[in-house]
Coordinates of C-alpha atoms in Angstrom, one line a residue:
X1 CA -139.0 -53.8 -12.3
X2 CA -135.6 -54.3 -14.1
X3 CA -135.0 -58.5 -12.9
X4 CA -131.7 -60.0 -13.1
X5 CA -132.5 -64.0 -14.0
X6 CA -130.5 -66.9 -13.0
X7 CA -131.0 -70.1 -14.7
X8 CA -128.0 -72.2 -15.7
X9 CA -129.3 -74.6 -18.1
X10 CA -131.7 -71.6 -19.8
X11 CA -133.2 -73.2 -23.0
X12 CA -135.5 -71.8 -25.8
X13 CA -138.5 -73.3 -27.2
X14 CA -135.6 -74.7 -30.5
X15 CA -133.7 -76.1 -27.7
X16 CA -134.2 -80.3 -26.5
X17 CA -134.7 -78.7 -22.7
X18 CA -137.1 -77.9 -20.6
X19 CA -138.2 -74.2 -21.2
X20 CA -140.3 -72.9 -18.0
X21 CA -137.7 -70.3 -17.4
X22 CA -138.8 -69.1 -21.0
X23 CA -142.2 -69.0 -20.9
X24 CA -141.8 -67.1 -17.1
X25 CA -139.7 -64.8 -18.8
X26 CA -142.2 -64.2 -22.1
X27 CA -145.0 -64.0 -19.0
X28 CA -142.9 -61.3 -16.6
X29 CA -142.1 -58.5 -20.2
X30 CA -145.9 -59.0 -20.9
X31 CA -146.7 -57.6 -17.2
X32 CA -143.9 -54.6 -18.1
X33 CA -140.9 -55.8 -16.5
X34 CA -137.1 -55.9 -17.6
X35 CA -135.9 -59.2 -18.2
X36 CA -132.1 -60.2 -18.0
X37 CA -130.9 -63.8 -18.0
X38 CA -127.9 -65.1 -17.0
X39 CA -127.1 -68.4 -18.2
X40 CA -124.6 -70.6 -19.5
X41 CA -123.7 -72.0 -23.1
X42 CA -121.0 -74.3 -24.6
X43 CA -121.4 -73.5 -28.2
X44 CA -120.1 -69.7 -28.1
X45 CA -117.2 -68.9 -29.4
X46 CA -116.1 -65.6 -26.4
X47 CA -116.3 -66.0 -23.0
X48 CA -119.2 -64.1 -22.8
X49 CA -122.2 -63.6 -25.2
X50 CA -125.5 -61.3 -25.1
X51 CA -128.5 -60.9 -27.4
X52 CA -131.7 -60.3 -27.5
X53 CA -133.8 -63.3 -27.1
X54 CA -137.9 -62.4 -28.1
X55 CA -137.9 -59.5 -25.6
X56 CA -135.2 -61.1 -22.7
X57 CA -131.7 -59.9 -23.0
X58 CA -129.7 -63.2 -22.3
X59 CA -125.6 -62.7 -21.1
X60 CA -124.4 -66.2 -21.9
X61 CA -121.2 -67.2 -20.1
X62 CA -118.9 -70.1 -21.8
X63 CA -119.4 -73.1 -19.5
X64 CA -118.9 -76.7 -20.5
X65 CA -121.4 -78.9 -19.6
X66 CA -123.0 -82.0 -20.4
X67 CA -125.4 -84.8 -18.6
X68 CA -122.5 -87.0 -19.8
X69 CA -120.6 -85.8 -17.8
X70 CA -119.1 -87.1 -14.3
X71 CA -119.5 -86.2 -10.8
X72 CA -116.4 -84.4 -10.5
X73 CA -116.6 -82.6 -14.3
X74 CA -119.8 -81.6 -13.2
X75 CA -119.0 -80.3 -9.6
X76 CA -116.8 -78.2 -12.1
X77 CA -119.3 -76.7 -14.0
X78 CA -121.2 -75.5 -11.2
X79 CA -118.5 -73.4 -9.3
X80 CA -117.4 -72.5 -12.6
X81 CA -121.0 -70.9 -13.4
X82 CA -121.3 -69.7 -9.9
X83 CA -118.5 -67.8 -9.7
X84 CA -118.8 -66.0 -13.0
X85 CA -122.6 -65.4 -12.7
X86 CA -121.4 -63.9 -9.3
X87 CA -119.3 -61.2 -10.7
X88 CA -122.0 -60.5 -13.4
X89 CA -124.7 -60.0 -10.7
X90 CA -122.3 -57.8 -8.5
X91 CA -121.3 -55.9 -11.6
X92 CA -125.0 -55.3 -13.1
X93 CA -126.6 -51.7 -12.5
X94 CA -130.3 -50.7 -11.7
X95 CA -131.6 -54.5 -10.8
X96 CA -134.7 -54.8 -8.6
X97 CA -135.0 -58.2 -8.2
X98 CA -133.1 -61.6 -8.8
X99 CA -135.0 -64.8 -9.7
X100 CA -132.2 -68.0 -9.3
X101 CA -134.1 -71.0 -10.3
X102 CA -132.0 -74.2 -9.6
X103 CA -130.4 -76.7 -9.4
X104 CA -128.0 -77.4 -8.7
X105 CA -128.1 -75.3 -5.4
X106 CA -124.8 -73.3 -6.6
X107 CA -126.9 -71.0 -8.7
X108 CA -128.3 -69.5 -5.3
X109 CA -124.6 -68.4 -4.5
X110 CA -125.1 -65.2 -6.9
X111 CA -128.3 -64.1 -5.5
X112 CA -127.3 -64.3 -2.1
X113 CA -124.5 -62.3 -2.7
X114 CA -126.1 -60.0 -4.5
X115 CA -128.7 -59.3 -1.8
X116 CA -126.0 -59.4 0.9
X117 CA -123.7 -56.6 -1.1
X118 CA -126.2 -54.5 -2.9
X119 CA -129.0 -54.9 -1.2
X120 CA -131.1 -56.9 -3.7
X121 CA -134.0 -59.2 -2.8
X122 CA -134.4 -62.7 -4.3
X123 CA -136.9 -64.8 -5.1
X124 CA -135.2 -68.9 -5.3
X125 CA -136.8 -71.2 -7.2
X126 CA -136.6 -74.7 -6.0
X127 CA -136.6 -77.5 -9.1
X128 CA -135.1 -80.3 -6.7
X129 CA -134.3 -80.4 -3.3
X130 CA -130.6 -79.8 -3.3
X131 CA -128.5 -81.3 -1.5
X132 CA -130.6 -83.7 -0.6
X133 CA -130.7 -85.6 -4.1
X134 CA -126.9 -85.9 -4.4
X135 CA -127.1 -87.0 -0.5
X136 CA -129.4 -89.8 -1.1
X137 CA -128.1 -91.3 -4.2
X138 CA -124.7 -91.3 -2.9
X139 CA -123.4 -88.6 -5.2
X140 CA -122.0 -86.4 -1.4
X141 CA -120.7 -88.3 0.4
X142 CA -118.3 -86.4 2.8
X143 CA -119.8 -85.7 6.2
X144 CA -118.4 -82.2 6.3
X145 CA -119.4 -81.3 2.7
X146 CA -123.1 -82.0 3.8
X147 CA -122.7 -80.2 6.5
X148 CA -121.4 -77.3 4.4
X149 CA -124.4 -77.9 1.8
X150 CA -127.5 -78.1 4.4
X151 CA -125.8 -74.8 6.0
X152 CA -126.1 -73.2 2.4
X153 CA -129.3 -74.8 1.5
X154 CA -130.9 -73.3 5.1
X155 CA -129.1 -69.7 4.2
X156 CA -130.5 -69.3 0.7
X157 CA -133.8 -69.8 2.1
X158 CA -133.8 -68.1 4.7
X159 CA -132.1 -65.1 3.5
X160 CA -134.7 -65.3 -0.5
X161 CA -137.9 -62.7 0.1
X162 CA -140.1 -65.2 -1.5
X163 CA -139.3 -69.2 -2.3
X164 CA -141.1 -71.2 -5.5
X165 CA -141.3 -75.0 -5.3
X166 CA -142.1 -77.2 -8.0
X167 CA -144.2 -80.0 -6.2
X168 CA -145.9 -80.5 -2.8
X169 CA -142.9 -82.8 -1.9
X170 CA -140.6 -80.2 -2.7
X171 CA -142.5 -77.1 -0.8
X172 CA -142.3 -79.7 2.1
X173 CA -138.4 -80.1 2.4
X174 CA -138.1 -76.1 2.5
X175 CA -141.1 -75.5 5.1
X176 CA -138.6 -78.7 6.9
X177 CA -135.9 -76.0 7.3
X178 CA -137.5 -74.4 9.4
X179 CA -139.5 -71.9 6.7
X180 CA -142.5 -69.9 7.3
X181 CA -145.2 -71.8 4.8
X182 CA -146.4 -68.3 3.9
X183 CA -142.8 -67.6 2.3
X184 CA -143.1 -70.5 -0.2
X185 CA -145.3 -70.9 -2.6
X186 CA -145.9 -74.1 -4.9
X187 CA -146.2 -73.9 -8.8
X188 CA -145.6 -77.2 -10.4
X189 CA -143.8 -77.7 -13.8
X190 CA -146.0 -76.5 -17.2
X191 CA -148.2 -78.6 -19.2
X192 CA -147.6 -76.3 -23.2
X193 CA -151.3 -77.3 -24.6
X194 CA -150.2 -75.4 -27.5
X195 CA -147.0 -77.4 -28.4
X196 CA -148.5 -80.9 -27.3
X197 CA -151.7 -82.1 -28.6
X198 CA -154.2 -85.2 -30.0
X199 CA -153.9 -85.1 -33.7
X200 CA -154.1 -87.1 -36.4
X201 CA -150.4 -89.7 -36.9
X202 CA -147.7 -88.0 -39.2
X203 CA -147.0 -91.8 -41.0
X204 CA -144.1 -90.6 -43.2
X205 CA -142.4 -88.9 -39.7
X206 CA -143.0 -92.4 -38.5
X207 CA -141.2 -94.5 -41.6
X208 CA -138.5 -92.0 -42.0
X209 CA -137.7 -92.3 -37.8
X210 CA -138.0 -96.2 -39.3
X211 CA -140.7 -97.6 -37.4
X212 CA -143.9 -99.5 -38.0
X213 CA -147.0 -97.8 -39.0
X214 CA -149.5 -100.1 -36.9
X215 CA -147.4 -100.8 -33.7
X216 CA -148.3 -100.2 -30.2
X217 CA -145.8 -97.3 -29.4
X218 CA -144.6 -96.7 -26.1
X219 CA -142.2 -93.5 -25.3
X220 CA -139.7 -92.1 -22.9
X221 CA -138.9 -89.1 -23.5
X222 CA -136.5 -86.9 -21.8
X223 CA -132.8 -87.2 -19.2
X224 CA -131.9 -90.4 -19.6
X225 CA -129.8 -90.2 -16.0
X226 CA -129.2 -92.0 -13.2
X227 CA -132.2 -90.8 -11.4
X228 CA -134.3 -91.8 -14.0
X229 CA -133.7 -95.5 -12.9
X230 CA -134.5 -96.5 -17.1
X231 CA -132.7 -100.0 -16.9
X232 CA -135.9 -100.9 -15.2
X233 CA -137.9 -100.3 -18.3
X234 CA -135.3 -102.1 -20.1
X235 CA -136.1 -104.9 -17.8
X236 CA -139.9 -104.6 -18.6
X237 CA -139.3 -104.5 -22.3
X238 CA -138.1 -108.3 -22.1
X239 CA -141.5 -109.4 -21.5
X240 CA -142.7 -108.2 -25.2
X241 CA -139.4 -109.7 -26.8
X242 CA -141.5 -111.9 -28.9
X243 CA -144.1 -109.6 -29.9
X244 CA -143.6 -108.1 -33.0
X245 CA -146.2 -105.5 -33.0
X246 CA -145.3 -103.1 -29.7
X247 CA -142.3 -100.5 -30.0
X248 CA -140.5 -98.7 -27.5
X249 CA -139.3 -94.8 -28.5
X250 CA -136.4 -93.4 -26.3
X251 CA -135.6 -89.3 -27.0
X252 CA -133.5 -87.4 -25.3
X253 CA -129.7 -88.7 -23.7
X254 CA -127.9 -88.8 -20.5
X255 CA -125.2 -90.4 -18.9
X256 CA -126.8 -93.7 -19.3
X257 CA -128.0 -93.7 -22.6
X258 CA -125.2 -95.9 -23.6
X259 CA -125.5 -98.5 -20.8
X260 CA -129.4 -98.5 -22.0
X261 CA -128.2 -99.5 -26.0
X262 CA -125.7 -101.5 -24.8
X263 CA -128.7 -103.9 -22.3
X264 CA -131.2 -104.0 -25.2
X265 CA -128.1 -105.5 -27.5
X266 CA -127.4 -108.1 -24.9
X267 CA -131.2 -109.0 -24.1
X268 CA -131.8 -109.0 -27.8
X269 CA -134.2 -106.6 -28.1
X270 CA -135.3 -105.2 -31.7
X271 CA -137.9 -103.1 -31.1
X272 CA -136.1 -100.2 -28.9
X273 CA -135.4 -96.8 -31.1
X274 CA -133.3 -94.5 -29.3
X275 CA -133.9 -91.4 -31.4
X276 CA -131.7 -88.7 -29.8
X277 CA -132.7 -85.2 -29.0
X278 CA -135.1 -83.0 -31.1
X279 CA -136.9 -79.6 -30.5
X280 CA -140.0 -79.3 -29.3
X281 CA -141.8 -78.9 -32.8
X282 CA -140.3 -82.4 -34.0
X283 CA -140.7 -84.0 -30.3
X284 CA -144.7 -83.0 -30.5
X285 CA -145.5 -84.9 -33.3
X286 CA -143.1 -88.0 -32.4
X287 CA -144.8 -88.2 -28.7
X288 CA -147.8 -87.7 -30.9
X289 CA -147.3 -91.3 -32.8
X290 CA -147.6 -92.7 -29.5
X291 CA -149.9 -94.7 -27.4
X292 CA -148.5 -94.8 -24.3
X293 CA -145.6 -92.3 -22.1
X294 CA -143.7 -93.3 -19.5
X295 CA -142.3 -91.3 -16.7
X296 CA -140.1 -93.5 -14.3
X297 CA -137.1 -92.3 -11.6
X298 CA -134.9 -94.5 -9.5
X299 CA -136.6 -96.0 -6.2
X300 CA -135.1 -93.1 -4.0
X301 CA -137.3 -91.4 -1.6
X302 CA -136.2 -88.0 -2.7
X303 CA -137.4 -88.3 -5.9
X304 CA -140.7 -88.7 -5.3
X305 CA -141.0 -85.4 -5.0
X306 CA -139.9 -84.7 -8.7
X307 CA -141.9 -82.5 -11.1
X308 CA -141.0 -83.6 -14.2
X309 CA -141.5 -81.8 -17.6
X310 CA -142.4 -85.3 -19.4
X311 CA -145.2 -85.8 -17.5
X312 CA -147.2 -82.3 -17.9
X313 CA -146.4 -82.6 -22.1
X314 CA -147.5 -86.4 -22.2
X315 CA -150.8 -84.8 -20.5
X316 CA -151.4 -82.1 -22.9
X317 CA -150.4 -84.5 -25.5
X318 CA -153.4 -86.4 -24.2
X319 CA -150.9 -89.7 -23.7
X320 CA -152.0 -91.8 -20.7
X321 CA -149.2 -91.7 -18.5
X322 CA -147.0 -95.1 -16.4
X323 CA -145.3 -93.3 -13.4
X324 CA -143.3 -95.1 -10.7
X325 CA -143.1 -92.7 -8.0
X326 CA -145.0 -93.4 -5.2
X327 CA -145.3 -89.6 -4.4
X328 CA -147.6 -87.4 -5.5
X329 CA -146.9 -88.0 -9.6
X330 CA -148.7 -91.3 -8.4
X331 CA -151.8 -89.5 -6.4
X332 CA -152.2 -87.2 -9.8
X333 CA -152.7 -89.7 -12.1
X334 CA -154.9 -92.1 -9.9
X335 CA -157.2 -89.0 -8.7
X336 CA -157.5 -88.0 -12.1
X337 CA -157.0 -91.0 -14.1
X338 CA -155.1 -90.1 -16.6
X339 CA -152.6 -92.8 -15.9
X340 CA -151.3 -95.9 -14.0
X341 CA -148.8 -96.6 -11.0
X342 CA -146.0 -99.2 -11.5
X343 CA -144.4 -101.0 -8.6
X344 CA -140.8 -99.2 -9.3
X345 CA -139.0 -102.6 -7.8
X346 CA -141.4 -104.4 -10.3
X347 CA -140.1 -104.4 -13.9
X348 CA -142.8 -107.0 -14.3
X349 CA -145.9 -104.4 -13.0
X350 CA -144.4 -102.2 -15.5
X351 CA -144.7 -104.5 -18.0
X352 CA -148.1 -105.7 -16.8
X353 CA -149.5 -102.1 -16.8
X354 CA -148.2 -101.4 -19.9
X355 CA -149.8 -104.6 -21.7
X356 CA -153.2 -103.9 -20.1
X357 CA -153.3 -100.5 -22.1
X358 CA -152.7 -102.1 -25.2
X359 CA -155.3 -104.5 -24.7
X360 CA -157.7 -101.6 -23.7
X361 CA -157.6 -99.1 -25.6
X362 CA -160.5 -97.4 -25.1
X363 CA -159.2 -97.0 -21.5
X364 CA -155.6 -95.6 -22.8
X365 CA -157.9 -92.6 -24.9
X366 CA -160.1 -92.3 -21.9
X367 CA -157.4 -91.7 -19.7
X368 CA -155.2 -89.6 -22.3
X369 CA -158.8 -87.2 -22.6
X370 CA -158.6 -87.0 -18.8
X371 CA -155.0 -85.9 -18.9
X372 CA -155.7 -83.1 -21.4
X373 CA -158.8 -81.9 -19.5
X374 CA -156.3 -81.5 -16.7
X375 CA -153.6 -80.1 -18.9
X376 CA -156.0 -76.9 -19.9
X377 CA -157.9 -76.5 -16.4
X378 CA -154.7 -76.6 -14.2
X379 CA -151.7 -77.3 -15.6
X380 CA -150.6 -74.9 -18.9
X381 CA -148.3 -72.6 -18.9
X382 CA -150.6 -69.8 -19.5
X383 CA -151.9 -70.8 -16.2
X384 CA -149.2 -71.2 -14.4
X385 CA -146.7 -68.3 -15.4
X386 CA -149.9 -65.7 -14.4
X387 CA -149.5 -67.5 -10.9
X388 CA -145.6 -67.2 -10.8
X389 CA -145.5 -63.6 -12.2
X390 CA -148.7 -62.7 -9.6
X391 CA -146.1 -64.0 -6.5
X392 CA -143.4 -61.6 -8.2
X393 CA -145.8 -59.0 -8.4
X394 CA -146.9 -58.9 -5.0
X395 CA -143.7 -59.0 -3.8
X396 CA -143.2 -55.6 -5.7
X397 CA -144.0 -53.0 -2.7
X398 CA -141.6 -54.4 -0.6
X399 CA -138.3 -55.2 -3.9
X400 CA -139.4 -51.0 -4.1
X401 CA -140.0 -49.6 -1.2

């Protein structure tokens, strides 16, 4: 099938971003299909770029955006992408099939349009319950814009051939719109065993990135958002001000990265290293040099139902993992344990759970051996795109009939 792609925030494996849409991609040309992706870049100089990305042919379209960003810049972005990724879709010949992967919920626009005008079938993948996250945190406000949003939420589901949700939380809220649990499938985010892995500590990485070649190392790595509630780690780290020989790595950047630097200045805390963004390659071995990850979101009942990319790398990386979510992030690394649960309202359960690692250590490589297990039985992407690409294919008789 020729497949016309969606994906705003498209990255490659040399980009700091998550890369499922990649690997789905490398996964769907491997079976014989036609890959096109339309996405969105700030760094090209035209309006509109394409080339040839390992097999996928990738239209990017000149849209600003950052997680910096505001509510209203943002809100920009996303009409500004949808209604230029509309035109494209209308305009594209010989398409089969259109896969629009959110969020935010605008990229469903295209596909629905597509599908309503020339007759093409969609599959939507669902990577946050849109707009339900913006609803809870306070981000929609307006009565009648989430009334306008549920309506289009409801209509790109009903109206997609197939639906692909990212956790059990998440396949929930669309079978809660009233969605046959036959038309959805549920395909968590990818562990890359390949990229992340136990190996021995790369010392001069560590003295060159300026930290200490004996510490107890603690990461975060990833959006550094609102929804990723990371003050509260902040908060923790106060209990180990005194205590020279624990470290806490930050990578990646957000819109509160700033706020972040600015609370460990005013606490007085030396042992925070915010890093910045690297590609996967350089990320590897700096997750690598630590003992412990952490993957913590904002005490908002939506975001339970996150699947987020930092926890299926920390367990290939064979890190034992501190999540906060009491959803199902929590019942994974408690069935499996490869992890620990920390009361999100608790910044001292954080730091309590994290001290109890360092003091066991044999427990920390314990659990970490547990969460690589589960990485290559379950959760890697060779896994996983075979199970997304099998959905696409059965779908096949009736994109051609």
């Amino acid at each position: 099938m020729k497949i016309l792609y969606i994906h705003q925030y498209f990255n490659t494996p040399k980009d700091h971003a998550g890369t499922r849409s990649y690997w789905i991609c490398q996964e769907l040309i491997k079976r014989g299909h036609q890959v096109t992706m339309l996405t969105t870049s700030s760094k090209i100089g035209s309006k509109k770029e394409k080339v040839n990305v390992d097999g996928i042919e990738v239209i990017y379209l000149r849209v600003p955006y950052s997680q910096k960003m505001n509510v209203f810049d943002r809100l920009a972005s996303f009409v500004n992408f949808m209604m230029k990724s509309t035109l494209l879709a209308l305009k594209s010949r010989g398409m089969d099939l259109v896969i629009s992967t959110s969020t935010p919920l605008t990229v469903g626009f295209p596909a629905l349009v597509a599908k309503k005008l020339k007759n093409i079938p969609f599959v939507f993948e669902v990577r946050d319950l849109w707009p339900e996250v913006p609803i809870q945190m306070g981000g929609l406000k307006n009565k009648l814009a989430i009334k306008v949003a549920l309506w289009f939420e409801k209509s790109i589901y009903k109206n997609a051939l197939h639906i692909v949700a990212l956790s059990p939380g998440m396949m929930e809220g669309v079978v809660k719109r009233d969605i046959h649990p036959e038309k959805v499938s549920m395909i968590p985010n990818m562990s890359k065993i390949d990229v992340f892995w136990s190996r021995g500590k790369n010392l001069e990485l560590s003295r060159k990135l300026g930290l200490k070649d004996d510490s107890f190392k603690v990461v975060y790595f990833g959006a550094m958002g609102l929804a990723n509630g990371m003050e509260y780690i902040i908060d923790a780290m106060q209990h180990f001000k005194t205590e020279t020989d624990i470290e806490f790595v930050f990578m990646g950047g957000g819109a509160t990265e700033s706020t972040l630097k600015e609370k460990c200045a005013d606490y007085g805390l030396r042992n925070a290293h915010f890093l910045g963004g690297f590609g996967l390659e350089e990320l590897s071995e700096i997750v690598n040099l630590c003992e412990v990850s952490l993957v913590t979101f904002a005490n908002i009942p939506i975001l339970s139902t996150n699947s987020p990319n930092k926890l299926f790398d920390s367990l290939s990386a064979g890190k034992p993992i501190i999540v906060n979510s009491p959803g199902w992030t929590k019942d994974l690394v408690e069935e499996h344990e490869c992890g620990l649960f920390a009361d999100p309202e608790d910044a001292k359960d954080l730091a309590q759970k994290i001290k109890f690692l360092k003091e066991n250590p044999e427990i920390g490589v314990k659990m970490g051996r547990n969460g690589r297990n589960l990485a290559e039985t379950e959760y890697d992407k060779s896994i996983l795109c075979k199970k997304f690409v099998d959905v696409v294919d059965s779908l096949s008789p009736q994109v051609l009939k």
